[in-house]
Each structure stands twice: as structure tokens, then as C-alpha cells.
């Protein structure tokens, strides 16, 4: 069976950590930023680890 290509969309959105977890960025950080507080924008810019239930689906694609 041939190797599967990784999904190019998920390749751009997710990164694997050294321990095997998958990290992602927050949504809502692209536009309409003048209405959002500094604290909210700062918290949105931090990377977050995926939940285990989502990790199983994304791990196949990466």
C-alpha cells in the first residue's frame, strides 16, 4: 500500500511537539481586533495543546 500524503491544510495549522502532543493556535485573532481587549488578544496568541479526543483525528492527517 502506498504512503499517504499529509493534508496540506492540517500541515499548516498544527505542529507536533517533542513529546508527541499536537499544538494549535487560537481562532478569532485575524481581524476586528480593535473591539477586543489587550488581555483577550494576548491570550489568543498563545499556542494550546489539542484535546485527546481531537488528537486522534488530527494525528492521522499530519
PDB file of C-alpha atoms in Angstrom:
ATOM      1  CA  UNK A   1       0.000   0.000   0.000  1.00  0.00           C
ATOM      2  CA  UNK A   2       1.444   3.440  -0.892  1.00  0.00           C
ATOM      3  CA  UNK A   3       2.250   6.096   1.671  1.00  0.00           C
ATOM      4  CA  UNK A   4      -0.483   8.621   2.374  1.00  0.00           C
ATOM      5  CA  UNK A   5       0.146  12.294   1.746  1.00  0.00           C
ATOM      6  CA  UNK A   6      -0.408  14.637   4.662  1.00  0.00           C
ATOM      7  CA  UNK A   7      -3.304  17.060   4.336  1.00  0.00           C
ATOM      8  CA  UNK A   8      -1.826  20.419   3.339  1.00  0.00           C
ATOM      9  CA  UNK A   9      -4.388  22.326   5.415  1.00  0.00           C
ATOM     10  CA  UNK A  10      -3.550  20.464   8.609  1.00  0.00           C
ATOM     11  CA  UNK A  11       0.157  20.705   7.844  1.00  0.00           C
ATOM     12  CA  UNK A  12      -0.111  24.497   8.061  1.00  0.00           C
ATOM     13  CA  UNK A  13      -2.318  24.598  11.158  1.00  0.00           C
ATOM     14  CA  UNK A  14      -0.819  22.002  13.511  1.00  0.00           C
ATOM     15  CA  UNK A  15       2.672  21.218  14.815  1.00  0.00           C
ATOM     16  CA  UNK A  16       3.883  18.199  16.739  1.00  0.00           C
ATOM     17  CA  UNK A  17       5.792  18.706  19.987  1.00  0.00           C
ATOM     18  CA  UNK A  18       8.767  16.633  21.097  1.00  0.00           C
ATOM     19  CA  UNK A  19       6.551  14.574  23.419  1.00  0.00           C
ATOM     20  CA  UNK A  20       4.138  13.716  20.626  1.00  0.00           C
ATOM     21  CA  UNK A  21       1.379  16.169  21.503  1.00  0.00           C
ATOM     22  CA  UNK A  22      -0.125  18.419  18.848  1.00  0.00           C
ATOM     23  CA  UNK A  23      -0.303  22.176  19.328  1.00  0.00           C
ATOM     24  CA  UNK A  24      -2.579  24.669  17.624  1.00  0.00           C
ATOM     25  CA  UNK A  25      -3.326  28.381  17.558  1.00  0.00           C
ATOM     26  CA  UNK A  26      -6.488  30.031  18.823  1.00  0.00           C
ATOM     27  CA  UNK A  27      -9.201  31.268  16.497  1.00  0.00           C
ATOM     28  CA  UNK A  28     -10.554  34.850  16.416  1.00  0.00           C
ATOM     29  CA  UNK A  29      -7.122  36.546  16.144  1.00  0.00           C
ATOM     30  CA  UNK A  30      -7.252  37.654  12.486  1.00  0.00           C
ATOM     31  CA  UNK A  31      -9.447  40.737  12.153  1.00  0.00           C
ATOM     32  CA  UNK A  32     -11.804  43.023  14.109  1.00  0.00           C
ATOM     33  CA  UNK A  33      -9.119  43.339  16.763  1.00  0.00           C
ATOM     34  CA  UNK A  34      -9.982  46.898  17.800  1.00  0.00           C
ATOM     35  CA  UNK A  35     -13.046  45.686  19.713  1.00  0.00           C
ATOM     36  CA  UNK A  36     -11.097  43.074  21.682  1.00  0.00           C
ATOM     37  CA  UNK A  37      -9.207  43.885  24.857  1.00  0.00           C
ATOM     38  CA  UNK A  38      -5.425  43.608  25.142  1.00  0.00           C
ATOM     39  CA  UNK A  39      -5.772  40.748  27.599  1.00  0.00           C
ATOM     40  CA  UNK A  40      -8.033  38.789  25.257  1.00  0.00           C
ATOM     41  CA  UNK A  41      -5.717  39.292  22.264  1.00  0.00           C
ATOM     42  CA  UNK A  42      -2.686  38.308  24.331  1.00  0.00           C
ATOM     43  CA  UNK A  43      -4.374  35.103  25.483  1.00  0.00           C
ATOM     44  CA  UNK A  44      -5.453  34.272  21.939  1.00  0.00           C
ATOM     45  CA  UNK A  45      -1.868  34.458  20.672  1.00  0.00           C
ATOM     46  CA  UNK A  46      -0.672  31.617  22.944  1.00  0.00           C
ATOM     47  CA  UNK A  47      -0.380  28.117  21.475  1.00  0.00           C
ATOM     48  CA  UNK A  48      -2.579  25.423  23.054  1.00  0.00           C
ATOM     49  CA  UNK A  49      -2.376  21.623  23.079  1.00  0.00           C
ATOM     50  CA  UNK A  50      -5.160  19.713  21.400  1.00  0.00           C
ATOM     51  CA  UNK A  51      -7.576  17.648  23.452  1.00  0.00           C
ATOM     52  CA  UNK A  52      -7.058  13.886  23.339  1.00  0.00           C
ATOM     53  CA  UNK A  53     -10.357  13.305  21.541  1.00  0.00           C
ATOM     54  CA  UNK A  54      -9.318  15.671  18.722  1.00  0.00           C
ATOM     55  CA  UNK A  55      -5.745  14.410  18.676  1.00  0.00           C
ATOM     56  CA  UNK A  56      -6.751  11.001  17.332  1.00  0.00           C
ATOM     57  CA  UNK A  57      -8.374  12.546  14.239  1.00  0.00           C
ATOM     58  CA  UNK A  58      -5.589  15.044  13.521  1.00  0.00           C
ATOM     59  CA  UNK A  59      -2.774  12.532  14.090  1.00  0.00           C
ATOM     60  CA  UNK A  60      -3.926  10.599  11.021  1.00  0.00           C
ATOM     61  CA  UNK A  61      -3.654  13.682   8.813  1.00  0.00           C
ATOM     62  CA  UNK A  62      -0.257  15.007   9.955  1.00  0.00           C
TER      63      UNK A  62
END
